Amino acid sequence: MKTLVSLLLILMVFGMIKAQTIGHLHYQLEFSSNNPAMPIIEGSYMDFYFTPQSTRMDLNMGALMKLNTIVDLKKEKGIMLMEIMGIKNAKELNWANDVSGASLPKITVTNETKTIIGFLCTKIIAKDEKGAESILWITKDLKAYLKGQNQFGSTPFEGVPLEFNSEANGMKMHFIATEFKDYVDSQMFSLEIPGDYPLMTEEDFKNLGLNP
């Protein structure tokens, strides 16, 4: 009997520490910029949905920009839906023939930890080839394949960032997770481009300054 009880306790503990592979994270955004002409959008947020097969990132910056990135991990394909100041466009994503050879940042895993929305996180410092640093707080209690979701950057790490910073066009953005739900709607991962989102050419997309 004691052996059976011990085995059940081990199984319970294993079930508790197993990483969650399905979920929905909600992030709040804070902005700062040295450019007084740069619009700062209050109430901006980001939602990240993930399953073992698909991911979706929804970035909402009010009337300035809405960005939806949906990725099919098995097919290594995705779509990006953009609405910038009311103008809608779409971009297809495909990594099967990606030969860009972009260098990955150097990462340093620290001993610093903290808890964010109930998940233990470790501080990671990422430094790119130009010397720019980013701080990320990563939890290994959530497991998602982040390829194609460039808001998280191209840093190779295990786990999901619950707090991190990003910088683009002189604007610094700070993301922090404020809510987690352990379910998602599979219909959110459709790669069908809506009819009111015209497909952009590669050149037009590059002119926007958004990396696929």
mmCIF file of the C-alpha atoms, coordinates in Angstrom:
data_MODEL
# 
_entry.id   MODEL 
# 
loop_
_atom_site.group_PDB 
_atom_site.id 
_atom_site.type_symbol 
_atom_site.label_atom_id 
_atom_site.label_alt_id 
_atom_site.label_comp_id 
_atom_site.label_asym_id 
_atom_site.label_entity_id 
_atom_site.label_seq_id 
_atom_site.pdbx_PDB_ins_code 
_atom_site.Cartn_x 
_atom_site.Cartn_y 
_atom_site.Cartn_z 
_atom_site.occupancy 
_atom_site.B_iso_or_equiv 
_atom_site.pdbx_formal_charge 
_atom_site.auth_seq_id 
_atom_site.auth_comp_id 
_atom_site.auth_asym_id 
_atom_site.auth_atom_id 
_atom_site.pdbx_PDB_model_num 
ATOM 1   C CA . MET A 1 1   ? 0.000   0.000  0.000   1.00 0.00 ? 1   MET A CA 1 
ATOM 2   C CA . LYS A 1 2   ? 2.799   2.431  0.884   1.00 0.00 ? 2   LYS A CA 1 
ATOM 3   C CA . THR A 1 3   ? 4.418   1.713  -2.475  1.00 0.00 ? 3   THR A CA 1 
ATOM 4   C CA . LEU A 1 4   ? 1.159   2.455  -4.295  1.00 0.00 ? 4   LEU A CA 1 
ATOM 5   C CA . VAL A 1 5   ? 0.679   5.720  -2.400  1.00 0.00 ? 5   VAL A CA 1 
ATOM 6   C CA . SER A 1 6   ? 4.262   6.767  -3.170  1.00 0.00 ? 6   SER A CA 1 
ATOM 7   C CA . LEU A 1 7   ? 3.767   6.000  -6.854  1.00 0.00 ? 7   LEU A CA 1 
ATOM 8   C CA . LEU A 1 8   ? 0.570   8.059  -6.961  1.00 0.00 ? 8   LEU A CA 1 
ATOM 9   C CA . LEU A 1 9   ? 2.340   10.998 -5.289  1.00 0.00 ? 9   LEU A CA 1 
ATOM 10  C CA . ILE A 1 10  ? 5.171   10.824 -7.846  1.00 0.00 ? 10  ILE A CA 1 
ATOM 11  C CA . LEU A 1 11  ? 2.671   10.805 -10.704 1.00 0.00 ? 11  LEU A CA 1 
ATOM 12  C CA . MET A 1 12  ? 0.828   13.766 -9.184  1.00 0.00 ? 12  MET A CA 1 
ATOM 13  C CA . VAL A 1 13  ? 4.043   15.767 -8.834  1.00 0.00 ? 13  VAL A CA 1 
ATOM 14  C CA . PHE A 1 14  ? 5.085   14.895 -12.399 1.00 0.00 ? 14  PHE A CA 1 
ATOM 15  C CA . GLY A 1 15  ? 1.722   16.067 -13.674 1.00 0.00 ? 15  GLY A CA 1 
ATOM 16  C CA . MET A 1 16  ? 2.102   19.356 -11.806 1.00 0.00 ? 16  MET A CA 1 
ATOM 17  C CA . ILE A 1 17  ? 5.558   20.146 -13.182 1.00 0.00 ? 17  ILE A CA 1 
ATOM 18  C CA . LYS A 1 18  ? 4.853   19.123 -16.774 1.00 0.00 ? 18  LYS A CA 1 
ATOM 19  C CA . ALA A 1 19  ? 5.022   22.154 -19.040 1.00 0.00 ? 19  ALA A CA 1 
ATOM 20  C CA . GLN A 1 20  ? 1.720   23.524 -20.352 1.00 0.00 ? 20  GLN A CA 1 
ATOM 21  C CA . THR A 1 21  ? 1.577   23.242 -24.167 1.00 0.00 ? 21  THR A CA 1 
ATOM 22  C CA . ILE A 1 22  ? -1.804  24.897 -24.780 1.00 0.00 ? 22  ILE A CA 1 
ATOM 23  C CA . GLY A 1 23  ? -2.723  28.356 -23.633 1.00 0.00 ? 23  GLY A CA 1 
ATOM 24  C CA . HIS A 1 24  ? -3.521  32.047 -24.062 1.00 0.00 ? 24  HIS A CA 1 
ATOM 25  C CA . LEU A 1 25  ? -1.336  34.800 -22.602 1.00 0.00 ? 25  LEU A CA 1 
ATOM 26  C CA . HIS A 1 26  ? -2.423  38.425 -22.338 1.00 0.00 ? 26  HIS A CA 1 
ATOM 27  C CA . TYR A 1 27  ? 0.302   41.107 -22.186 1.00 0.00 ? 27  TYR A CA 1 
ATOM 28  C CA . GLN A 1 28  ? 0.130   44.794 -21.339 1.00 0.00 ? 28  GLN A CA 1 
ATOM 29  C CA . LEU A 1 29  ? 2.428   47.207 -23.208 1.00 0.00 ? 29  LEU A CA 1 
ATOM 30  C CA . GLU A 1 30  ? 4.261   50.269 -21.961 1.00 0.00 ? 30  GLU A CA 1 
ATOM 31  C CA . PHE A 1 31  ? 6.030   52.706 -24.307 1.00 0.00 ? 31  PHE A CA 1 
ATOM 32  C CA . SER A 1 32  ? 8.873   55.200 -24.096 1.00 0.00 ? 32  SER A CA 1 
ATOM 33  C CA . SER A 1 33  ? 10.572  57.284 -26.786 1.00 0.00 ? 33  SER A CA 1 
ATOM 34  C CA . ASN A 1 34  ? 13.070  60.120 -27.085 1.00 0.00 ? 34  ASN A CA 1 
ATOM 35  C CA . ASN A 1 35  ? 11.125  61.420 -30.076 1.00 0.00 ? 35  ASN A CA 1 
ATOM 36  C CA . PRO A 1 36  ? 8.341   63.791 -28.901 1.00 0.00 ? 36  PRO A CA 1 
ATOM 37  C CA . ALA A 1 37  ? 6.589   63.355 -32.249 1.00 0.00 ? 37  ALA A CA 1 
ATOM 38  C CA . MET A 1 38  ? 6.299   59.584 -31.723 1.00 0.00 ? 38  MET A CA 1 
ATOM 39  C CA . PRO A 1 39  ? 2.693   58.711 -30.815 1.00 0.00 ? 39  PRO A CA 1 
ATOM 40  C CA . ILE A 1 40  ? 2.347   56.763 -27.576 1.00 0.00 ? 40  ILE A CA 1 
ATOM 41  C CA . ILE A 1 41  ? -0.745  54.577 -27.628 1.00 0.00 ? 41  ILE A CA 1 
ATOM 42  C CA . GLU A 1 42  ? -2.285  54.063 -24.199 1.00 0.00 ? 42  GLU A CA 1 
ATOM 43  C CA . GLY A 1 43  ? -4.110  50.809 -23.527 1.00 0.00 ? 43  GLY A CA 1 
ATOM 44  C CA . SER A 1 44  ? -2.119  48.807 -26.084 1.00 0.00 ? 44  SER A CA 1 
ATOM 45  C CA . TYR A 1 45  ? -1.907  45.062 -25.540 1.00 0.00 ? 45  TYR A CA 1 
ATOM 46  C CA . MET A 1 46  ? -0.801  41.778 -27.051 1.00 0.00 ? 46  MET A CA 1 
ATOM 47  C CA . ASP A 1 47  ? -2.334  38.298 -26.953 1.00 0.00 ? 47  ASP A CA 1 
ATOM 48  C CA . PHE A 1 48  ? -0.396  35.100 -27.620 1.00 0.00 ? 48  PHE A CA 1 
ATOM 49  C CA . TYR A 1 49  ? -2.199  31.809 -28.298 1.00 0.00 ? 49  TYR A CA 1 
ATOM 50  C CA . PHE A 1 50  ? -0.352  28.508 -28.614 1.00 0.00 ? 50  PHE A CA 1 
ATOM 51  C CA . THR A 1 51  ? -0.844  24.780 -29.156 1.00 0.00 ? 51  THR A CA 1 
ATOM 52  C CA . PRO A 1 52  ? 1.693   22.099 -30.153 1.00 0.00 ? 52  PRO A CA 1 
ATOM 53  C CA . GLN A 1 53  ? 0.634   22.642 -33.805 1.00 0.00 ? 53  GLN A CA 1 
ATOM 54  C CA . SER A 1 54  ? 0.018   26.397 -34.111 1.00 0.00 ? 54  SER A CA 1 
ATOM 55  C CA . THR A 1 55  ? 0.650   29.833 -32.641 1.00 0.00 ? 55  THR A CA 1 
ATOM 56  C CA . ARG A 1 56  ? -1.046  33.194 -32.999 1.00 0.00 ? 56  ARG A CA 1 
ATOM 57  C CA . MET A 1 57  ? 0.075   36.661 -31.933 1.00 0.00 ? 57  MET A CA 1 
ATOM 58  C CA . ASP A 1 58  ? -2.352  39.615 -31.871 1.00 0.00 ? 58  ASP A CA 1 
ATOM 59  C CA . LEU A 1 59  ? -0.765  43.031 -31.294 1.00 0.00 ? 59  LEU A CA 1 
ATOM 60  C CA . ASN A 1 60  ? -3.181  45.919 -30.811 1.00 0.00 ? 60  ASN A CA 1 
ATOM 61  C CA . MET A 1 61  ? -1.933  49.518 -30.727 1.00 0.00 ? 61  MET A CA 1 
ATOM 62  C CA . GLY A 1 62  ? -5.272  51.262 -31.009 1.00 0.00 ? 62  GLY A CA 1 
ATOM 63  C CA . ALA A 1 63  ? -5.969  53.202 -34.205 1.00 0.00 ? 63  ALA A CA 1 
ATOM 64  C CA . LEU A 1 64  ? -2.258  53.200 -35.089 1.00 0.00 ? 64  LEU A CA 1 
ATOM 65  C CA . MET A 1 65  ? -1.731  49.510 -35.826 1.00 0.00 ? 65  MET A CA 1 
ATOM 66  C CA . LYS A 1 66  ? -3.184  46.039 -35.460 1.00 0.00 ? 66  LYS A CA 1 
ATOM 67  C CA . LEU A 1 67  ? -0.998  43.059 -36.299 1.00 0.00 ? 67  LEU A CA 1 
ATOM 68  C CA . ASN A 1 68  ? -2.018  39.377 -36.375 1.00 0.00 ? 68  ASN A CA 1 
ATOM 69  C CA . THR A 1 69  ? 0.584   36.666 -37.009 1.00 0.00 ? 69  THR A CA 1 
ATOM 70  C CA . ILE A 1 70  ? -0.652  33.081 -37.363 1.00 0.00 ? 70  ILE A CA 1 
ATOM 71  C CA . VAL A 1 71  ? 1.786   30.190 -37.807 1.00 0.00 ? 71  VAL A CA 1 
ATOM 72  C CA . ASP A 1 72  ? 1.280   26.533 -38.687 1.00 0.00 ? 72  ASP A CA 1 
ATOM 73  C CA . LEU A 1 73  ? 4.312   24.898 -37.080 1.00 0.00 ? 73  LEU A CA 1 
ATOM 74  C CA . LYS A 1 74  ? 4.023   21.581 -38.933 1.00 0.00 ? 74  LYS A CA 1 
ATOM 75  C CA . LYS A 1 75  ? 3.795   23.182 -42.368 1.00 0.00 ? 75  LYS A CA 1 
ATOM 76  C CA . GLU A 1 76  ? 6.323   25.926 -41.460 1.00 0.00 ? 76  GLU A CA 1 
ATOM 77  C CA . LYS A 1 77  ? 3.962   28.456 -43.000 1.00 0.00 ? 77  LYS A CA 1 
ATOM 78  C CA . GLY A 1 78  ? 1.962   31.373 -41.741 1.00 0.00 ? 78  GLY A CA 1 
ATOM 79  C CA . ILE A 1 79  ? 0.213   34.635 -42.509 1.00 0.00 ? 79  ILE A CA 1 
ATOM 80  C CA . MET A 1 80  ? 0.584   38.161 -41.221 1.00 0.00 ? 80  MET A CA 1 
ATOM 81  C CA . LEU A 1 81  ? -2.466  40.443 -41.255 1.00 0.00 ? 81  LEU A CA 1 
ATOM 82  C CA . MET A 1 82  ? -1.690  44.150 -40.860 1.00 0.00 ? 82  MET A CA 1 
ATOM 83  C CA . GLU A 1 83  ? -3.972  47.125 -40.342 1.00 0.00 ? 83  GLU A CA 1 
ATOM 84  C CA . ILE A 1 84  ? -1.900  50.322 -40.177 1.00 0.00 ? 84  ILE A CA 1 
ATOM 85  C CA . MET A 1 85  ? -3.908  53.525 -39.687 1.00 0.00 ? 85  MET A CA 1 
ATOM 86  C CA . GLY A 1 86  ? -6.929  51.827 -41.248 1.00 0.00 ? 86  GLY A CA 1 
ATOM 87  C CA . ILE A 1 87  ? -5.098  50.387 -44.273 1.00 0.00 ? 87  ILE A CA 1 
ATOM 88  C CA . LYS A 1 88  ? -5.217  46.583 -44.434 1.00 0.00 ? 88  LYS A CA 1 
ATOM 89  C CA . ASN A 1 89  ? -2.644  44.283 -46.016 1.00 0.00 ? 89  ASN A CA 1 
ATOM 90  C CA . ALA A 1 90  ? -1.565  40.640 -45.733 1.00 0.00 ? 90  ALA A CA 1 
ATOM 91  C CA . LYS A 1 91  ? 1.719   38.785 -46.076 1.00 0.00 ? 91  LYS A CA 1 
ATOM 92  C CA . GLU A 1 92  ? 2.350   35.059 -46.491 1.00 0.00 ? 92  GLU A CA 1 
ATOM 93  C CA . LEU A 1 93  ? 5.135   33.565 -44.358 1.00 0.00 ? 93  LEU A CA 1 
ATOM 94  C CA . ASN A 1 94  ? 7.136   30.525 -45.426 1.00 0.00 ? 94  ASN A CA 1 
ATOM 95  C CA . TRP A 1 95  ? 10.359  29.227 -43.844 1.00 0.00 ? 95  TRP A CA 1 
ATOM 96  C CA . ALA A 1 96  ? 10.838  26.099 -45.963 1.00 0.00 ? 96  ALA A CA 1 
ATOM 97  C CA . ASN A 1 97  ? 13.276  27.928 -48.255 1.00 0.00 ? 97  ASN A CA 1 
ATOM 98  C CA . ASP A 1 98  ? 14.656  30.415 -45.735 1.00 0.00 ? 98  ASP A CA 1 
ATOM 99  C CA . VAL A 1 99  ? 18.365  30.900 -46.414 1.00 0.00 ? 99  VAL A CA 1 
ATOM 100 C CA . SER A 1 100 ? 18.728  34.358 -44.864 1.00 0.00 ? 100 SER A CA 1 
ATOM 101 C CA . GLY A 1 101 ? 21.413  33.154 -42.475 1.00 0.00 ? 101 GLY A CA 1 
ATOM 102 C CA . ALA A 1 102 ? 20.564  35.820 -39.912 1.00 0.00 ? 102 ALA A CA 1 
ATOM 103 C CA . SER A 1 103 ? 22.866  35.576 -36.899 1.00 0.00 ? 103 SER A CA 1 
ATOM 104 C CA . LEU A 1 104 ? 21.320  34.643 -33.564 1.00 0.00 ? 104 LEU A CA 1 
ATOM 105 C CA . PRO A 1 105 ? 21.924  36.818 -30.516 1.00 0.00 ? 105 PRO A CA 1 
ATOM 106 C CA . LYS A 1 106 ? 24.211  35.692 -27.723 1.00 0.00 ? 106 LYS A CA 1 
ATOM 107 C CA . ILE A 1 107 ? 22.295  34.775 -24.577 1.00 0.00 ? 107 ILE A CA 1 
ATOM 108 C CA . THR A 1 108 ? 23.329  34.748 -20.931 1.00 0.00 ? 108 THR A CA 1 
ATOM 109 C CA . VAL A 1 109 ? 21.194  32.847 -18.433 1.00 0.00 ? 109 VAL A CA 1 
ATOM 110 C CA . THR A 1 110 ? 21.369  34.484 -15.012 1.00 0.00 ? 110 THR A CA 1 
ATOM 111 C CA . ASN A 1 111 ? 20.551  33.158 -11.543 1.00 0.00 ? 111 ASN A CA 1 
ATOM 112 C CA . GLU A 1 112 ? 17.874  35.808 -11.023 1.00 0.00 ? 112 GLU A CA 1 
ATOM 113 C CA . THR A 1 113 ? 14.294  34.588 -10.766 1.00 0.00 ? 113 THR A CA 1 
ATOM 114 C CA . LYS A 1 114 ? 10.876  36.045 -10.064 1.00 0.00 ? 114 LYS A CA 1 
ATOM 115 C CA . THR A 1 115 ? 7.258   34.958 -10.323 1.00 0.00 ? 115 THR A CA 1 
ATOM 116 C CA . ILE A 1 116 ? 4.928   36.443 -12.942 1.00 0.00 ? 116 ILE A CA 1 
ATOM 117 C CA . ILE A 1 117 ? 1.206   35.513 -12.884 1.00 0.00 ? 117 ILE A CA 1 
ATOM 118 C CA . GLY A 1 118 ? 2.077   32.387 -10.907 1.00 0.00 ? 118 GLY A CA 1 
ATOM 119 C CA . PHE A 1 119 ? 4.920   31.137 -13.138 1.00 0.00 ? 119 PHE A CA 1 
ATOM 120 C CA . LEU A 1 120 ? 8.544   31.029 -12.012 1.00 0.00 ? 120 LEU A CA 1 
ATOM 121 C CA . CYS A 1 121 ? 10.712  32.967 -14.476 1.00 0.00 ? 121 CYS A CA 1 
ATOM 122 C CA . THR A 1 122 ? 14.468  33.210 -15.037 1.00 0.00 ? 122 THR A CA 1 
ATOM 123 C CA . LYS A 1 123 ? 16.178  36.369 -16.248 1.00 0.00 ? 123 LYS A CA 1 
ATOM 124 C CA . ILE A 1 124 ? 17.939  36.044 -19.614 1.00 0.00 ? 124 ILE A CA 1 
ATOM 125 C CA . ILE A 1 125 ? 20.106  38.700 -21.261 1.00 0.00 ? 125 ILE A CA 1 
ATOM 126 C CA . ALA A 1 126 ? 20.245  38.659 -25.060 1.00 0.00 ? 126 ALA A CA 1 
ATOM 127 C CA . LYS A 1 127 ? 22.868  40.650 -26.977 1.00 0.00 ? 127 LYS A CA 1 
ATOM 128 C CA . ASP A 1 128 ? 22.737  41.012 -30.763 1.00 0.00 ? 128 ASP A CA 1 
ATOM 129 C CA . GLU A 1 129 ? 25.673  41.412 -33.150 1.00 0.00 ? 129 GLU A CA 1 
ATOM 130 C CA . LYS A 1 130 ? 25.505  45.216 -32.759 1.00 0.00 ? 130 LYS A CA 1 
ATOM 131 C CA . GLY A 1 131 ? 25.802  44.981 -28.976 1.00 0.00 ? 131 GLY A CA 1 
ATOM 132 C CA . ALA A 1 132 ? 22.195  45.920 -28.195 1.00 0.00 ? 132 ALA A CA 1 
ATOM 133 C CA . GLU A 1 133 ? 20.863  44.117 -25.115 1.00 0.00 ? 133 GLU A CA 1 
ATOM 134 C CA . SER A 1 134 ? 17.394  42.840 -24.303 1.00 0.00 ? 134 SER A CA 1 
ATOM 135 C CA . ILE A 1 135 ? 16.136  41.489 -20.984 1.00 0.00 ? 135 ILE A CA 1 
ATOM 136 C CA . LEU A 1 136 ? 13.697  38.584 -21.003 1.00 0.00 ? 136 LEU A CA 1 
ATOM 137 C CA . TRP A 1 137 ? 12.050  36.762 -18.122 1.00 0.00 ? 137 TRP A CA 1 
ATOM 138 C CA . ILE A 1 138 ? 11.408  33.181 -19.297 1.00 0.00 ? 138 ILE A CA 1 
ATOM 139 C CA . THR A 1 139 ? 9.237   30.494 -17.767 1.00 0.00 ? 139 THR A CA 1 
ATOM 140 C CA . LYS A 1 140 ? 9.788   26.835 -18.602 1.00 0.00 ? 140 LYS A CA 1 
ATOM 141 C CA . ASP A 1 141 ? 6.358   25.968 -17.186 1.00 0.00 ? 141 ASP A CA 1 
ATOM 142 C CA . LEU A 1 142 ? 4.900   26.967 -20.567 1.00 0.00 ? 142 LEU A CA 1 
ATOM 143 C CA . LYS A 1 143 ? 6.107   25.371 -23.787 1.00 0.00 ? 143 LYS A CA 1 
ATOM 144 C CA . ALA A 1 144 ? 5.554   26.941 -27.202 1.00 0.00 ? 144 ALA A CA 1 
ATOM 145 C CA . TYR A 1 145 ? 7.522   26.980 -30.453 1.00 0.00 ? 145 TYR A CA 1 
ATOM 146 C CA . LEU A 1 146 ? 7.993   30.697 -31.180 1.00 0.00 ? 146 LEU A CA 1 
ATOM 147 C CA . LYS A 1 147 ? 9.318   30.675 -34.748 1.00 0.00 ? 147 LYS A CA 1 
ATOM 148 C CA . GLY A 1 148 ? 7.652   33.381 -36.829 1.00 0.00 ? 148 GLY A CA 1 
ATOM 149 C CA . GLN A 1 149 ? 6.488   35.338 -33.784 1.00 0.00 ? 149 GLN A CA 1 
ATOM 150 C CA . ASN A 1 150 ? 9.009   38.148 -34.027 1.00 0.00 ? 150 ASN A CA 1 
ATOM 151 C CA . GLN A 1 151 ? 7.715   40.176 -31.101 1.00 0.00 ? 151 GLN A CA 1 
ATOM 152 C CA . PHE A 1 152 ? 9.636   37.658 -28.989 1.00 0.00 ? 152 PHE A CA 1 
ATOM 153 C CA . GLY A 1 153 ? 12.769  38.237 -31.072 1.00 0.00 ? 153 GLY A CA 1 
ATOM 154 C CA . SER A 1 154 ? 14.991  35.514 -32.540 1.00 0.00 ? 154 SER A CA 1 
ATOM 155 C CA . THR A 1 155 ? 16.607  34.501 -29.251 1.00 0.00 ? 155 THR A CA 1 
ATOM 156 C CA . PRO A 1 156 ? 17.080  30.711 -28.933 1.00 0.00 ? 156 PRO A CA 1 
ATOM 157 C CA . PHE A 1 157 ? 15.649  29.721 -25.554 1.00 0.00 ? 157 PHE A CA 1 
ATOM 158 C CA . GLU A 1 158 ? 13.449  27.065 -23.994 1.00 0.00 ? 158 GLU A CA 1 
ATOM 159 C CA . GLY A 1 159 ? 10.193  28.340 -22.584 1.00 0.00 ? 159 GLY A CA 1 
ATOM 160 C CA . VAL A 1 160 ? 8.015   31.424 -23.067 1.00 0.00 ? 160 VAL A CA 1 
ATOM 161 C CA . PRO A 1 161 ? 8.876   35.042 -22.158 1.00 0.00 ? 161 PRO A CA 1 
ATOM 162 C CA . LEU A 1 162 ? 6.391   36.558 -19.699 1.00 0.00 ? 162 LEU A CA 1 
ATOM 163 C CA . GLU A 1 163 ? 8.215   39.882 -19.534 1.00 0.00 ? 163 GLU A CA 1 
ATOM 164 C CA . PHE A 1 164 ? 10.560  41.402 -22.107 1.00 0.00 ? 164 PHE A CA 1 
ATOM 165 C CA . ASN A 1 165 ? 11.439  44.576 -23.975 1.00 0.00 ? 165 ASN A CA 1 
ATOM 166 C CA . SER A 1 166 ? 11.567  45.435 -27.651 1.00 0.00 ? 166 SER A CA 1 
ATOM 167 C CA . GLU A 1 167 ? 12.733  48.458 -29.640 1.00 0.00 ? 167 GLU A CA 1 
ATOM 168 C CA . ALA A 1 168 ? 11.761  49.649 -33.120 1.00 0.00 ? 168 ALA A CA 1 
ATOM 169 C CA . ASN A 1 169 ? 12.190  52.996 -34.890 1.00 0.00 ? 169 ASN A CA 1 
ATOM 170 C CA . GLY A 1 170 ? 13.314  54.750 -31.713 1.00 0.00 ? 170 GLY A CA 1 
ATOM 171 C CA . MET A 1 171 ? 10.394  53.484 -29.645 1.00 0.00 ? 171 MET A CA 1 
ATOM 172 C CA . LYS A 1 172 ? 10.979  51.194 -26.670 1.00 0.00 ? 172 LYS A CA 1 
ATOM 173 C CA . MET A 1 173 ? 8.225   48.771 -25.736 1.00 0.00 ? 173 MET A CA 1 
ATOM 174 C CA . HIS A 1 174 ? 7.916   46.834 -22.483 1.00 0.00 ? 174 HIS A CA 1 
ATOM 175 C CA . PHE A 1 175 ? 5.699   43.722 -22.458 1.00 0.00 ? 175 PHE A CA 1 
ATOM 176 C CA . ILE A 1 176 ? 4.476   41.993 -19.309 1.00 0.00 ? 176 ILE A CA 1 
ATOM 177 C CA . ALA A 1 177 ? 1.996   39.115 -19.046 1.00 0.00 ? 177 ALA A CA 1 
ATOM 178 C CA . THR A 1 178 ? -1.010  39.860 -16.852 1.00 0.00 ? 178 THR A CA 1 
ATOM 179 C CA . GLU A 1 179 ? -3.256  36.836 -17.469 1.00 0.00 ? 179 GLU A CA 1 
ATOM 180 C CA . PHE A 1 180 ? -3.061  33.179 -18.546 1.00 0.00 ? 180 PHE A CA 1 
ATOM 181 C CA . LYS A 1 181 ? -5.830  30.843 -19.700 1.00 0.00 ? 181 LYS A CA 1 
ATOM 182 C CA . ASP A 1 182 ? -5.248  27.148 -20.352 1.00 0.00 ? 182 ASP A CA 1 
ATOM 183 C CA . TYR A 1 183 ? -7.512  26.814 -23.404 1.00 0.00 ? 183 TYR A CA 1 
ATOM 184 C CA . VAL A 1 184 ? -7.781  28.227 -26.937 1.00 0.00 ? 184 VAL A CA 1 
ATOM 185 C CA . ASP A 1 185 ? -10.211 28.050 -29.852 1.00 0.00 ? 185 ASP A CA 1 
ATOM 186 C CA . SER A 1 186 ? -8.635  26.037 -32.694 1.00 0.00 ? 186 SER A CA 1 
ATOM 187 C CA . GLN A 1 187 ? -10.522 28.132 -35.266 1.00 0.00 ? 187 GLN A CA 1 
ATOM 188 C CA . MET A 1 188 ? -8.246  31.076 -34.424 1.00 0.00 ? 188 MET A CA 1 
ATOM 189 C CA . PHE A 1 189 ? -5.357  29.428 -36.313 1.00 0.00 ? 189 PHE A CA 1 
ATOM 190 C CA . SER A 1 190 ? -6.844  29.463 -39.821 1.00 0.00 ? 190 SER A CA 1 
ATOM 191 C CA . LEU A 1 191 ? -4.337  30.476 -42.524 1.00 0.00 ? 191 LEU A CA 1 
ATOM 192 C CA . GLU A 1 192 ? -7.067  31.710 -44.872 1.00 0.00 ? 192 GLU A CA 1 
ATOM 193 C CA . ILE A 1 193 ? -6.498  35.383 -45.701 1.00 0.00 ? 193 ILE A CA 1 
ATOM 194 C CA . PRO A 1 194 ? -9.702  37.477 -45.366 1.00 0.00 ? 194 PRO A CA 1 
ATOM 195 C CA . GLY A 1 195 ? -10.935 39.023 -48.588 1.00 0.00 ? 195 GLY A CA 1 
ATOM 196 C CA . ASP A 1 196 ? -10.490 42.605 -47.362 1.00 0.00 ? 196 ASP A CA 1 
ATOM 197 C CA . TYR A 1 197 ? -6.720  42.087 -46.802 1.00 0.00 ? 197 TYR A CA 1 
ATOM 198 C CA . PRO A 1 198 ? -4.886  42.423 -50.167 1.00 0.00 ? 198 PRO A CA 1 
ATOM 199 C CA . LEU A 1 199 ? -1.703  40.371 -50.455 1.00 0.00 ? 199 LEU A CA 1 
ATOM 200 C CA . MET A 1 200 ? 1.484   42.433 -50.403 1.00 0.00 ? 200 MET A CA 1 
ATOM 201 C CA . THR A 1 201 ? 4.566   41.941 -52.539 1.00 0.00 ? 201 THR A CA 1 
ATOM 202 C CA . GLU A 1 202 ? 7.875   41.176 -50.824 1.00 0.00 ? 202 GLU A CA 1 
ATOM 203 C CA . GLU A 1 203 ? 9.218   44.621 -51.748 1.00 0.00 ? 203 GLU A CA 1 
ATOM 204 C CA . ASP A 1 204 ? 6.186   46.446 -50.350 1.00 0.00 ? 204 ASP A CA 1 
ATOM 205 C CA . PHE A 1 205 ? 6.461   44.469 -47.146 1.00 0.00 ? 205 PHE A CA 1 
ATOM 206 C CA . LYS A 1 206 ? 10.136  45.304 -46.667 1.00 0.00 ? 206 LYS A CA 1 
ATOM 207 C CA . ASN A 1 207 ? 9.342   48.993 -47.088 1.00 0.00 ? 207 ASN A CA 1 
ATOM 208 C CA . LEU A 1 208 ? 7.149   48.791 -44.001 1.00 0.00 ? 208 LEU A CA 1 
ATOM 209 C CA . GLY A 1 209 ? 10.150  47.863 -41.860 1.00 0.00 ? 209 GLY A CA 1 
ATOM 210 C CA . LEU A 1 210 ? 8.465   44.732 -40.450 1.00 0.00 ? 210 LEU A CA 1 
ATOM 211 C CA . ASN A 1 211 ? 10.523  41.533 -40.502 1.00 0.00 ? 211 ASN A CA 1 
ATOM 212 C CA . PRO A 1 212 ? 8.709   38.324 -41.492 1.00 0.00 ? 212 PRO A CA 1 
# 
